[in-house]
mmCIF file with all atom_site columns, C-alpha atoms in Angstrom:
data_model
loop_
_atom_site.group_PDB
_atom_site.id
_atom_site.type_symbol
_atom_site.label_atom_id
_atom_site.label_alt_id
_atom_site.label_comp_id
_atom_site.label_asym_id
_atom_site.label_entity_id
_atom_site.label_seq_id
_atom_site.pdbx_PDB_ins_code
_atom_site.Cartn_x
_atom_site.Cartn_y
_atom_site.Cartn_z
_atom_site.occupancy
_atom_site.B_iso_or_equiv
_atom_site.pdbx_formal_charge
_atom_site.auth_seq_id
_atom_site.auth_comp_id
_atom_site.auth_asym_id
_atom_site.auth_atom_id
_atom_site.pdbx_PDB_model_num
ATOM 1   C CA . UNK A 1 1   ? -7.897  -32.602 42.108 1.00 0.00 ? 124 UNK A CA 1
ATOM 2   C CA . UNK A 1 2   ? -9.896  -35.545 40.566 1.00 0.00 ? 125 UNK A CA 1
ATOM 3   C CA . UNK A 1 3   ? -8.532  -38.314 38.214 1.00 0.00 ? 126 UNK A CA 1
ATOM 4   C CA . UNK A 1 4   ? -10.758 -36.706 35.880 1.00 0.00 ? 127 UNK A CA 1
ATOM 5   C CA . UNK A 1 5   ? -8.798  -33.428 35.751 1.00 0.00 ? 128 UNK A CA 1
ATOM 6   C CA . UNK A 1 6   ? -5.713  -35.335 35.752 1.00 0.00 ? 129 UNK A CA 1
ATOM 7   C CA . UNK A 1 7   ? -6.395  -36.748 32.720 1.00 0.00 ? 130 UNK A CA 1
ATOM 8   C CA . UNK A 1 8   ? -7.943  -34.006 31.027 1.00 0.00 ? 131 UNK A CA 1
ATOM 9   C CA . UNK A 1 9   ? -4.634  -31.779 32.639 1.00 0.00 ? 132 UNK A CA 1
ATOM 10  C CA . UNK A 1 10  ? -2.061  -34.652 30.816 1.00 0.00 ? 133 UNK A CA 1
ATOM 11  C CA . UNK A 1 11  ? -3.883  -35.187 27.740 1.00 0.00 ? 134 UNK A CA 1
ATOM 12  C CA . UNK A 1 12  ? -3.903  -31.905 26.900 1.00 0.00 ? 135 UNK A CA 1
ATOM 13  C CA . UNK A 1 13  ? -0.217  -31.212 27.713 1.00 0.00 ? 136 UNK A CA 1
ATOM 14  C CA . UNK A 1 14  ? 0.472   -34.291 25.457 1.00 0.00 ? 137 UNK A CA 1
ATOM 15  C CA . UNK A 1 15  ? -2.036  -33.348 22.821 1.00 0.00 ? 138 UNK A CA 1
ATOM 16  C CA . UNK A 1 16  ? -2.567  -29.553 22.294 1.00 0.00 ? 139 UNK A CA 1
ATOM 17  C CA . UNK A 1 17  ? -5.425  -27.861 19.825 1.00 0.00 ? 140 UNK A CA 1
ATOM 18  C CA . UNK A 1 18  ? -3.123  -27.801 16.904 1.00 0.00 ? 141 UNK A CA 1
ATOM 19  C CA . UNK A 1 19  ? -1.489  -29.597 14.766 1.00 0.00 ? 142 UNK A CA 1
ATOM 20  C CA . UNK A 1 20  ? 1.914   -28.018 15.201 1.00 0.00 ? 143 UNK A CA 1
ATOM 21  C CA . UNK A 1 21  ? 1.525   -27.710 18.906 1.00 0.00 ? 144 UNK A CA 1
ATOM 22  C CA . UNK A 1 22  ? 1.544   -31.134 19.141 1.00 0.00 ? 145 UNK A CA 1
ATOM 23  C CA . UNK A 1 23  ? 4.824   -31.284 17.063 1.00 0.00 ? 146 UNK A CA 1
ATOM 24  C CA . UNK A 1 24  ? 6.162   -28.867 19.094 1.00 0.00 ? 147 UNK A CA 1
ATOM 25  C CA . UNK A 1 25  ? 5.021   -30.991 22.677 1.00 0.00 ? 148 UNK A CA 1
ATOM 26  C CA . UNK A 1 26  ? 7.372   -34.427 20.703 1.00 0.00 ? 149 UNK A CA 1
ATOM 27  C CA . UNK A 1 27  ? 10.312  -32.112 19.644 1.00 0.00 ? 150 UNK A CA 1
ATOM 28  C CA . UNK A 1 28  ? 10.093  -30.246 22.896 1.00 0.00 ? 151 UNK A CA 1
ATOM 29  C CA . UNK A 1 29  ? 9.369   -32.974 24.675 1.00 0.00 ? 152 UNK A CA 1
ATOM 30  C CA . UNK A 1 30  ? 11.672  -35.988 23.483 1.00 0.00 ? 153 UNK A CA 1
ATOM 31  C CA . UNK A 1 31  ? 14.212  -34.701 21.389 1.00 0.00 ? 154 UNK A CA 1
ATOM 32  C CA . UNK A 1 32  ? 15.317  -31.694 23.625 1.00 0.00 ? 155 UNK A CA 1
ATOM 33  C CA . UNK A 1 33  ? 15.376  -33.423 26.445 1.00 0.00 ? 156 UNK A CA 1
ATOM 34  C CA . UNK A 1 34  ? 16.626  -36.730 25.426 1.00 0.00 ? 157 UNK A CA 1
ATOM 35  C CA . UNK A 1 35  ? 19.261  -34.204 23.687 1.00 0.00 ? 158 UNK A CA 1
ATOM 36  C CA . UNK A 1 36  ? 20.082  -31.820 27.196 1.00 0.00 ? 159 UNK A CA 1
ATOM 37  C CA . UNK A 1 37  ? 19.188  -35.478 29.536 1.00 0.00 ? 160 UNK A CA 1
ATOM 38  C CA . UNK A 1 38  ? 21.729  -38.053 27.800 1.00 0.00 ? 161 UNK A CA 1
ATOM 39  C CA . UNK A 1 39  ? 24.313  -35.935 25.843 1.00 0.00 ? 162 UNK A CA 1
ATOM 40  C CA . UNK A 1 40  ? 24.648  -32.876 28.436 1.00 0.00 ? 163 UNK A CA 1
ATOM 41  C CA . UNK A 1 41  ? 25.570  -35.234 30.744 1.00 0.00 ? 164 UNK A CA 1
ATOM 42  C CA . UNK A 1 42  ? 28.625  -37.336 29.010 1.00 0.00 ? 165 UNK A CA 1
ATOM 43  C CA . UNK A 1 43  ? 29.506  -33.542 27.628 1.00 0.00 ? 166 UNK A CA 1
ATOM 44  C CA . UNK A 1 44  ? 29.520  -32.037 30.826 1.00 0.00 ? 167 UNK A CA 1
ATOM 45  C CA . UNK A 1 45  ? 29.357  -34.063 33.458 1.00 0.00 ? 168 UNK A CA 1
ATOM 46  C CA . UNK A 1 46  ? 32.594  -34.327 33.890 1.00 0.00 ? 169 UNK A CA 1
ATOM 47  C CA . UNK A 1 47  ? 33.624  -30.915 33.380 1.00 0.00 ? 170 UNK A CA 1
ATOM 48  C CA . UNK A 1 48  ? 34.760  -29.508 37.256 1.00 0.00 ? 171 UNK A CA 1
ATOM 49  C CA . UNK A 1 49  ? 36.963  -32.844 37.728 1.00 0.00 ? 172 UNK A CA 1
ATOM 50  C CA . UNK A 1 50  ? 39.078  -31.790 34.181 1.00 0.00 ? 173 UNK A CA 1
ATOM 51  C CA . UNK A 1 51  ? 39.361  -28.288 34.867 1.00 0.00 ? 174 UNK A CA 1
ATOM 52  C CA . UNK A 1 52  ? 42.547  -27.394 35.644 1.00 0.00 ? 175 UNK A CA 1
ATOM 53  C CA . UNK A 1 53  ? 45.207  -24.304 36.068 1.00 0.00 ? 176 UNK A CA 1
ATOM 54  C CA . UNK A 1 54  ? 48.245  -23.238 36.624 1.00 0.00 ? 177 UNK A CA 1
ATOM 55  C CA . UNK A 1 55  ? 49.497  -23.698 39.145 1.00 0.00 ? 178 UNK A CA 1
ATOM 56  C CA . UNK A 1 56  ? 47.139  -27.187 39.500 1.00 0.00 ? 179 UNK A CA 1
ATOM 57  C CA . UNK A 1 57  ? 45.990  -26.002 42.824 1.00 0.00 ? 180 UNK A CA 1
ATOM 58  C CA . UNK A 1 58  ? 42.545  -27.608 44.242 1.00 0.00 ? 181 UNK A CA 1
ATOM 59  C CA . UNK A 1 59  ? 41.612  -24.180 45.537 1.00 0.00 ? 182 UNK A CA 1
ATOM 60  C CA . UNK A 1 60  ? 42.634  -22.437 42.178 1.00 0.00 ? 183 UNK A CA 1
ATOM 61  C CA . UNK A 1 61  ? 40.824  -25.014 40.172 1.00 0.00 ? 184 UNK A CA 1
ATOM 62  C CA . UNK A 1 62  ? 37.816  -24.518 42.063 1.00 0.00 ? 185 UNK A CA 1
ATOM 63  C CA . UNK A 1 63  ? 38.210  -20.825 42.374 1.00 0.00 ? 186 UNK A CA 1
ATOM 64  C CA . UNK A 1 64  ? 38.672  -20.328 38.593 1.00 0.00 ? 187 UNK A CA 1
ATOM 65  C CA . UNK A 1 65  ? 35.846  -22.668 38.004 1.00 0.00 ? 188 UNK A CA 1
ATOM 66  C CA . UNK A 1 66  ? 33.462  -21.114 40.115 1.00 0.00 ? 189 UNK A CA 1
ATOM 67  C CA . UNK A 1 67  ? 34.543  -17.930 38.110 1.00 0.00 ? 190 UNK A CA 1
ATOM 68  C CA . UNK A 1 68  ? 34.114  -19.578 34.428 1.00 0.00 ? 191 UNK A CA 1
ATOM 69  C CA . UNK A 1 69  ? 30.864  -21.632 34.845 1.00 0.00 ? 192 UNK A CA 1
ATOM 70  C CA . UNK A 1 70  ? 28.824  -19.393 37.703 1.00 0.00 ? 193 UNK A CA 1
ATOM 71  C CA . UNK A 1 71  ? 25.716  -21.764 36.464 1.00 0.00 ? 194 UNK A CA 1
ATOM 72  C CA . UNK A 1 72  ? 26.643  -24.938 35.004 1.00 0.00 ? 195 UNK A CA 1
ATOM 73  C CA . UNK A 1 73  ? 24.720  -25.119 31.410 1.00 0.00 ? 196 UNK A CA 1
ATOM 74  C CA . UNK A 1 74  ? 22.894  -29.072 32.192 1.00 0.00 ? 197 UNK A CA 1
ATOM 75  C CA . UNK A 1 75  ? 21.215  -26.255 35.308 1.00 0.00 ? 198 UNK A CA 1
ATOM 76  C CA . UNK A 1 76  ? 20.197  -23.869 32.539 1.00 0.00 ? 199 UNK A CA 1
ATOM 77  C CA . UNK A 1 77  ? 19.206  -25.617 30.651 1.00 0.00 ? 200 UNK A CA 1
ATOM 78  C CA . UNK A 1 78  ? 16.936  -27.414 32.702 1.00 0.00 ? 201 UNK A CA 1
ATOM 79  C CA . UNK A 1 79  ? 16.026  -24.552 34.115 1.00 0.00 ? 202 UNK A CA 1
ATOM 80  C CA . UNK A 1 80  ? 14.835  -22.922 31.045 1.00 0.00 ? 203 UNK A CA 1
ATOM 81  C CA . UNK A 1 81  ? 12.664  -26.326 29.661 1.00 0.00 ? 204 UNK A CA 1
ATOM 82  C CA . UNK A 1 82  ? 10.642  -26.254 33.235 1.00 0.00 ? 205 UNK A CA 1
ATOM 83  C CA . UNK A 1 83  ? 10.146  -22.516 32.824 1.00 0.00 ? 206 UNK A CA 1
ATOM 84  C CA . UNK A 1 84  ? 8.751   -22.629 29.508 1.00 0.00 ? 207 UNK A CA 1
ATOM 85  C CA . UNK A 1 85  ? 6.574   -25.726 30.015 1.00 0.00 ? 208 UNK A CA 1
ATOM 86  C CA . UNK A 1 86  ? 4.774   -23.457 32.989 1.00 0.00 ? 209 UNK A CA 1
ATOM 87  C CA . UNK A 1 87  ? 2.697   -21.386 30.332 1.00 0.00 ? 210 UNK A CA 1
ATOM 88  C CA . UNK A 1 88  ? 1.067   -24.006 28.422 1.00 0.00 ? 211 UNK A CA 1
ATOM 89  C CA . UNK A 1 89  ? 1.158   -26.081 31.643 1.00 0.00 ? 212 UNK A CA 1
ATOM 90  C CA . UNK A 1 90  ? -1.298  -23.592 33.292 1.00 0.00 ? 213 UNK A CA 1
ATOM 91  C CA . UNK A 1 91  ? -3.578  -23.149 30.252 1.00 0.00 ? 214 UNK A CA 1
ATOM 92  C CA . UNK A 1 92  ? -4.456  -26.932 30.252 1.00 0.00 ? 215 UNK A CA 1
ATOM 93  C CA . UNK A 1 93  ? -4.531  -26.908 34.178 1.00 0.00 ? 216 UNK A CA 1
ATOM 94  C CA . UNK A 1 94  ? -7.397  -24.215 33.782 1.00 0.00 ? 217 UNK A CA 1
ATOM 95  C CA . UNK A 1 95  ? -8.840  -26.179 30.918 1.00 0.00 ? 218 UNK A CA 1
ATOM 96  C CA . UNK A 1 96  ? -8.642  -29.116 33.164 1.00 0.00 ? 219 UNK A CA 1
ATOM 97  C CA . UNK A 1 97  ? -10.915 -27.275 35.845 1.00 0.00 ? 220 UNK A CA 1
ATOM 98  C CA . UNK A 1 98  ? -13.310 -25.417 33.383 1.00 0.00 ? 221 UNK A CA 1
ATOM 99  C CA . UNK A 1 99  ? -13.548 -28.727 31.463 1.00 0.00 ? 222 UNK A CA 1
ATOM 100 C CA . UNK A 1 100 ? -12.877 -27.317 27.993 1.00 0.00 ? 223 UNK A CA 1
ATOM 101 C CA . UNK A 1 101 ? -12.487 -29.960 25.241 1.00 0.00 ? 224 UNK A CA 1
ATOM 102 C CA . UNK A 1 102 ? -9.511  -29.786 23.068 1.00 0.00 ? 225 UNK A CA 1
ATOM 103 C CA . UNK A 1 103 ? -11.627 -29.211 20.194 1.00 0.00 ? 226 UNK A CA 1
ATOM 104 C CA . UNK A 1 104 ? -13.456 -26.452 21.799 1.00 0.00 ? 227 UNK A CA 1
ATOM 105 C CA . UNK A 1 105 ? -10.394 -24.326 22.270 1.00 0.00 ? 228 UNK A CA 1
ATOM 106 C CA . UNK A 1 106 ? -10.185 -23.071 18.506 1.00 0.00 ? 229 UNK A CA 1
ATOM 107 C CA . UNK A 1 107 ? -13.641 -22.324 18.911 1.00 0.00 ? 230 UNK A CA 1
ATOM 108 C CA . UNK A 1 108 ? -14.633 -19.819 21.367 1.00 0.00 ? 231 UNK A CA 1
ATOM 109 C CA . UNK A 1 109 ? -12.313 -16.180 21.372 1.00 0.00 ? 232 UNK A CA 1
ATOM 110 C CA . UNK A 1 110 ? -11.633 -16.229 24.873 1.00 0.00 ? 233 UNK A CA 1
ATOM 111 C CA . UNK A 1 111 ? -9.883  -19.859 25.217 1.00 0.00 ? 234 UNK A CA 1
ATOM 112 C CA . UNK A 1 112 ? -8.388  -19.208 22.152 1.00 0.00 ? 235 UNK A CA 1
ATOM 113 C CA . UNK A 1 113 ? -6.718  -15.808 23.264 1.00 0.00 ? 236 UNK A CA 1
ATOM 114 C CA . UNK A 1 114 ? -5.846  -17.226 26.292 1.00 0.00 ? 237 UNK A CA 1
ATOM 115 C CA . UNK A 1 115 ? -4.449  -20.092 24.278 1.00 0.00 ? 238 UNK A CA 1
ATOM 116 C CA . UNK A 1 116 ? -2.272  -17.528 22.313 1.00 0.00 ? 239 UNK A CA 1
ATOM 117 C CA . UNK A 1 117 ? -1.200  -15.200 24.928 1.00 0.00 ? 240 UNK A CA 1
ATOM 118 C CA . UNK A 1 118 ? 0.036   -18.807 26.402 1.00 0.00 ? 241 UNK A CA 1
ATOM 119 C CA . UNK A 1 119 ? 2.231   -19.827 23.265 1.00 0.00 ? 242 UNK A CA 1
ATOM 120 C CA . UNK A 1 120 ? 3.136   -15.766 23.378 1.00 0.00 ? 243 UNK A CA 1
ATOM 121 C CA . UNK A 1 121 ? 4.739   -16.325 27.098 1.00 0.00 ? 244 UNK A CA 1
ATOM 122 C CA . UNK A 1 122 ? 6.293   -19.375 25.927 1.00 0.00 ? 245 UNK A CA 1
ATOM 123 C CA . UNK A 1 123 ? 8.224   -16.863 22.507 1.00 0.00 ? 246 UNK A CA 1
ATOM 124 C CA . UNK A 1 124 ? 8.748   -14.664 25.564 1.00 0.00 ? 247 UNK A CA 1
ATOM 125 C CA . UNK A 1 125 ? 10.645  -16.874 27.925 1.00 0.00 ? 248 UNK A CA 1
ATOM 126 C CA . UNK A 1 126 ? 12.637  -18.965 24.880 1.00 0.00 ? 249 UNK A CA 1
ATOM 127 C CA . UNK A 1 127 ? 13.901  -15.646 23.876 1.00 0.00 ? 250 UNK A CA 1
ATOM 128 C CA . UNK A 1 128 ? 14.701  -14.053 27.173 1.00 0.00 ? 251 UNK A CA 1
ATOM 129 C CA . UNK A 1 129 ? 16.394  -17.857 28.327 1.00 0.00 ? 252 UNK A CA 1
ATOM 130 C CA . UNK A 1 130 ? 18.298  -17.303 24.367 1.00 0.00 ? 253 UNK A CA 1
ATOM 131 C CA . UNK A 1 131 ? 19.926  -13.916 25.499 1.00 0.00 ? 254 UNK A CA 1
ATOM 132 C CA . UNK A 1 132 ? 20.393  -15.090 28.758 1.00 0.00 ? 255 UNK A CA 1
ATOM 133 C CA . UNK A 1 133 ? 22.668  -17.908 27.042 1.00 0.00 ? 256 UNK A CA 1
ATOM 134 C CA . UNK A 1 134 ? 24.190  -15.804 25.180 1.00 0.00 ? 257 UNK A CA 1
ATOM 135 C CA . UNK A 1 135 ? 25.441  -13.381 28.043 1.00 0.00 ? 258 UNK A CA 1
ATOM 136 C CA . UNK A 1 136 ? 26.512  -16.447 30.476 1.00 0.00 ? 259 UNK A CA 1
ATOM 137 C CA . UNK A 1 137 ? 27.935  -18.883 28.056 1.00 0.00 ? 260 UNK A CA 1
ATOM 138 C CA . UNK A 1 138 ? 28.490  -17.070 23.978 1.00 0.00 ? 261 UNK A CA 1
ATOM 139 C CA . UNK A 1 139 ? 28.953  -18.924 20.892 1.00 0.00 ? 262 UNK A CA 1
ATOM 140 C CA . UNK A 1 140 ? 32.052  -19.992 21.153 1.00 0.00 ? 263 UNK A CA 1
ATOM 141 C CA . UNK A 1 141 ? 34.205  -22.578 24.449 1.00 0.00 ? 264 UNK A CA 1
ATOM 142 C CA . UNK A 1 142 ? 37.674  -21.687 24.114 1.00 0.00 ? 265 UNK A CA 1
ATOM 143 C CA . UNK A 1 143 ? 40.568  -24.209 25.063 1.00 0.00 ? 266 UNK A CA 1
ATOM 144 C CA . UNK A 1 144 ? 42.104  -21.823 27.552 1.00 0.00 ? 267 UNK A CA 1
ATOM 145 C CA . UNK A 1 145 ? 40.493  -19.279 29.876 1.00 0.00 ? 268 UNK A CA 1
ATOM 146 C CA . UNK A 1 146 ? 42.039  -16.427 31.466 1.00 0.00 ? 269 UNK A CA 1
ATOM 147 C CA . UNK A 1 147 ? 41.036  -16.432 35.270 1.00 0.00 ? 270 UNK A CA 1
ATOM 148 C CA . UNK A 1 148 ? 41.435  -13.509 37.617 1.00 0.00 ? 271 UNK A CA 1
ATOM 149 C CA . UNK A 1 149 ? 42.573  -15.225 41.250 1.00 0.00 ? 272 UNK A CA 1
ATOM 150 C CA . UNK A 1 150 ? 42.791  -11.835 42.579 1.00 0.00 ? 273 UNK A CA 1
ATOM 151 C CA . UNK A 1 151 ? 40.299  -12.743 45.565 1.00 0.00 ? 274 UNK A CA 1
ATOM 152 C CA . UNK A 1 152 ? 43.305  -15.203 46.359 1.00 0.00 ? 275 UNK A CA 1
ATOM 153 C CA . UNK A 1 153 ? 46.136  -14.208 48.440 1.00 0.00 ? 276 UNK A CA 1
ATOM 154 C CA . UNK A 1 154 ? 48.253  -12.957 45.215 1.00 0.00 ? 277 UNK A CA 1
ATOM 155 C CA . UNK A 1 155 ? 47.097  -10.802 42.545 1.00 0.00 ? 278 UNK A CA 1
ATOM 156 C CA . UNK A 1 156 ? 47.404  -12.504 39.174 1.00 0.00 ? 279 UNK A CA 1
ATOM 157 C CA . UNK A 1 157 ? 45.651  -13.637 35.673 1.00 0.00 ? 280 UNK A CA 1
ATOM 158 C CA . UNK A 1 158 ? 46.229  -17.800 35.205 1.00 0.00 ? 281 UNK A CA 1
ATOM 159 C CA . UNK A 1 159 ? 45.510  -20.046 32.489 1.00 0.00 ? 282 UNK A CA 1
ATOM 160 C CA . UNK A 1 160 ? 43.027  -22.511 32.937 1.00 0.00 ? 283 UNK A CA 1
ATOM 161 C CA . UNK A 1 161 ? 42.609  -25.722 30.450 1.00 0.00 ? 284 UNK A CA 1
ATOM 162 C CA . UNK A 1 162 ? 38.775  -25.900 29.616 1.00 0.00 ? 285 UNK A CA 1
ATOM 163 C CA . UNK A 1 163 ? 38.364  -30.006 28.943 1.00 0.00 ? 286 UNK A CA 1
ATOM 164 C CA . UNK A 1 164 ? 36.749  -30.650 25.710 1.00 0.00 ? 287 UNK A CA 1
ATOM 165 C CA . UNK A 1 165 ? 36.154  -27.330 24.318 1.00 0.00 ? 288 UNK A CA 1
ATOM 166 C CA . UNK A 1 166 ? 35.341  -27.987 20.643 1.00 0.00 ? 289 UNK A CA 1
ATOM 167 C CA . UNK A 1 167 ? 33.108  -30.832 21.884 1.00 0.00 ? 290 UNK A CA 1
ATOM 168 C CA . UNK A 1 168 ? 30.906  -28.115 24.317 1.00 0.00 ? 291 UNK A CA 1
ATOM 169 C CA . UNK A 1 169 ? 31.197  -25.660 21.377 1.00 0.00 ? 292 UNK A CA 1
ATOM 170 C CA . UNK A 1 170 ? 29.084  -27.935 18.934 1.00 0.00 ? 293 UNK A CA 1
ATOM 171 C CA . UNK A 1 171 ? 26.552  -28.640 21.618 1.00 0.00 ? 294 UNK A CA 1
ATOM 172 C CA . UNK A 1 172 ? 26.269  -25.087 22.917 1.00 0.00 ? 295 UNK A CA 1
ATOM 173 C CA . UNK A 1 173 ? 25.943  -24.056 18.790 1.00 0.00 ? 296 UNK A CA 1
ATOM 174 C CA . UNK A 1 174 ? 22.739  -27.068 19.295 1.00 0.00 ? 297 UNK A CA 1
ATOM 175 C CA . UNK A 1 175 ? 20.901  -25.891 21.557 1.00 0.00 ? 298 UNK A CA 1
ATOM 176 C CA . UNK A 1 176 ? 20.794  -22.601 20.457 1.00 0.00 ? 299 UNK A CA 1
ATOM 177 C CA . UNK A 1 177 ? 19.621  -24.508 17.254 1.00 0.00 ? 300 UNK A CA 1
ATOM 178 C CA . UNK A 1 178 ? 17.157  -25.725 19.570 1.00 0.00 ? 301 UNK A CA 1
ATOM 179 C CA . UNK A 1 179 ? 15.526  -22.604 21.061 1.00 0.00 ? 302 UNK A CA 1
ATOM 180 C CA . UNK A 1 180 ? 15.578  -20.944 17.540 1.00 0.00 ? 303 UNK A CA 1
ATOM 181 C CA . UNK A 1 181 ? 13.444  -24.302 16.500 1.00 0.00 ? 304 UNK A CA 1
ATOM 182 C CA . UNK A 1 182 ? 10.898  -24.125 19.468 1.00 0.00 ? 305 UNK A CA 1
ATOM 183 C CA . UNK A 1 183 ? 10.439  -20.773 19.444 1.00 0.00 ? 306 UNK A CA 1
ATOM 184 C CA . UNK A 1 184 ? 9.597   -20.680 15.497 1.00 0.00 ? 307 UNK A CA 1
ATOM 185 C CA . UNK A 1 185 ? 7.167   -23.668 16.189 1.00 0.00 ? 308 UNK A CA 1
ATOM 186 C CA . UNK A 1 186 ? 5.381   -21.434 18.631 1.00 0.00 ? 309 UNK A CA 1
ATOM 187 C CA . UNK A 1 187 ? 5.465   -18.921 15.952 1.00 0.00 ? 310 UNK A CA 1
ATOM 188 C CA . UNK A 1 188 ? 3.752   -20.751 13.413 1.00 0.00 ? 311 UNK A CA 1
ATOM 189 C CA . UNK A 1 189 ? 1.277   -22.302 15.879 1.00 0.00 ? 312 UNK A CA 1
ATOM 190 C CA . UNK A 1 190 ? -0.268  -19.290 16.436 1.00 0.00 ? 313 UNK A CA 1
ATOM 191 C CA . UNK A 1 191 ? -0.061  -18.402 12.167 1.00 0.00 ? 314 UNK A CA 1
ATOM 192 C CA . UNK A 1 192 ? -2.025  -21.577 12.322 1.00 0.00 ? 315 UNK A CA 1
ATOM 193 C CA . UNK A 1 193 ? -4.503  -20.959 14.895 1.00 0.00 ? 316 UNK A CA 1
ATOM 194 C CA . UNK A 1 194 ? -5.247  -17.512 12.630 1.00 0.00 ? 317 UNK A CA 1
ATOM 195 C CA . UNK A 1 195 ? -5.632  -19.716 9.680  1.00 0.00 ? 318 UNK A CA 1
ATOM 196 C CA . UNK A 1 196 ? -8.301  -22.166 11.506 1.00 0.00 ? 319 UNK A CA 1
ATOM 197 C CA . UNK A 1 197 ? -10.162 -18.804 13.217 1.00 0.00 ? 320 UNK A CA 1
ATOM 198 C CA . UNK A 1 198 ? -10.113 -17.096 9.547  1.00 0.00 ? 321 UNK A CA 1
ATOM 199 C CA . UNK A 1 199 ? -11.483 -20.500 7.991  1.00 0.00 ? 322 UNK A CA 1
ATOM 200 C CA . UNK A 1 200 ? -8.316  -20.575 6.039  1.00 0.00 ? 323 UNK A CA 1
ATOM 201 C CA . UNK A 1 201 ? -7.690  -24.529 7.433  1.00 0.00 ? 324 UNK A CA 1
ATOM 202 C CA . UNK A 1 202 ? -10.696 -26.471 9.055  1.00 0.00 ? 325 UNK A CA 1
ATOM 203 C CA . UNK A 1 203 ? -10.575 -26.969 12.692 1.00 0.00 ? 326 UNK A CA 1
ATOM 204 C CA . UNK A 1 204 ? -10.071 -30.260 13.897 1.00 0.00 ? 327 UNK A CA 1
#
């Protein structure tokens, strides 16, 4: 691919058609991941070494972890911000090779309902990765978990000690905030993009 596309590929990741699109690329963009980048880490970074049971056992510990985190949430939630950066990341990669102006998007019905059905995926995947939160991780880290070591020579329930519980609550409660945020930007991108095709708001 040329320097050309590139650049044309970048700028239009960085600066979308609309006006909220680009709010969403710096909230999405810098504030969710400075968020999930900096503070995931010192939250759970050290989250395996703390973990601990009764009876403090290196295999129980593990065990028991494996069992309570089976995908740590910094993975997830990586996971999830790559995912839905591929939908818009392929619209400006095909704007890149048809070399469609930014401006010209809002203009012509096809890039424009490819645009949408792009912002549409990217609703699509924040709410699928939102349930998919909810199932692995809930609202809610409790100080103690109940583990079943049955898979271990005995058959038993332990306690484990989940380190800093009310700590991973408030963040898990954030970025919940945070997909409920992105996914309402996408939302009223595409009220906006109705508003420029109905003449409501003048294209830029």
């Amino acid at each position: 691919m040329s320097p050309n596309y590139m650049r044309s590929f970048s700028e239009g990741c960085l600066r979308p058609p609309t006006v909220i699109g680009q709010f969403h690329t710096l909230f999405f963009g810098s504030v969710r991941m400075f968020f999930l980048g900096v503070l995931g880490f010192a939250v759970y970074g050290n989250e395996a070494l703390h973990f601990s049971c009764d009876p403090d056992k290196r295999e129980v510990n593990l065990f028991c972890y494996n069992q309570f985190r089976p995908i740590t949430p910094q993975v997830f939630w990586a996971l999830q911000l790559v995912i839905v950066l591929v939908p818009g990341a392929f619209f400006h990669l095909y704007a890149a090779c048809k070399s469609i102006e930014q401006e010209d998007i809002l203009q012509e019905s096809f890039y424009t309902g490819f645009y949408i059905f792009s912002v549409f995926l990217r609703i699509t995947l924040e709410a699928v990765a939102f349930w998919l939160q909810i199932q692995l991780f809930g609202f809610k880290v409790n100080a103690i978990y109940m583990c079943d070591v049955g898979a271990l020579e005995k058959k038993f329930i332990t306690r484990c000690m989940v380190p800093e519980h009310f700590e991973k609550t408030i963040f898990l409660i954030a970025m919940y905030t945070f997909t409920v945020i992105t996914a309402a930007l996408c939302i009223a991108e595409i009220f906006e993009i109705s508003c420029r095709r109905l003449g409501i708001l003048k294209t830029q």
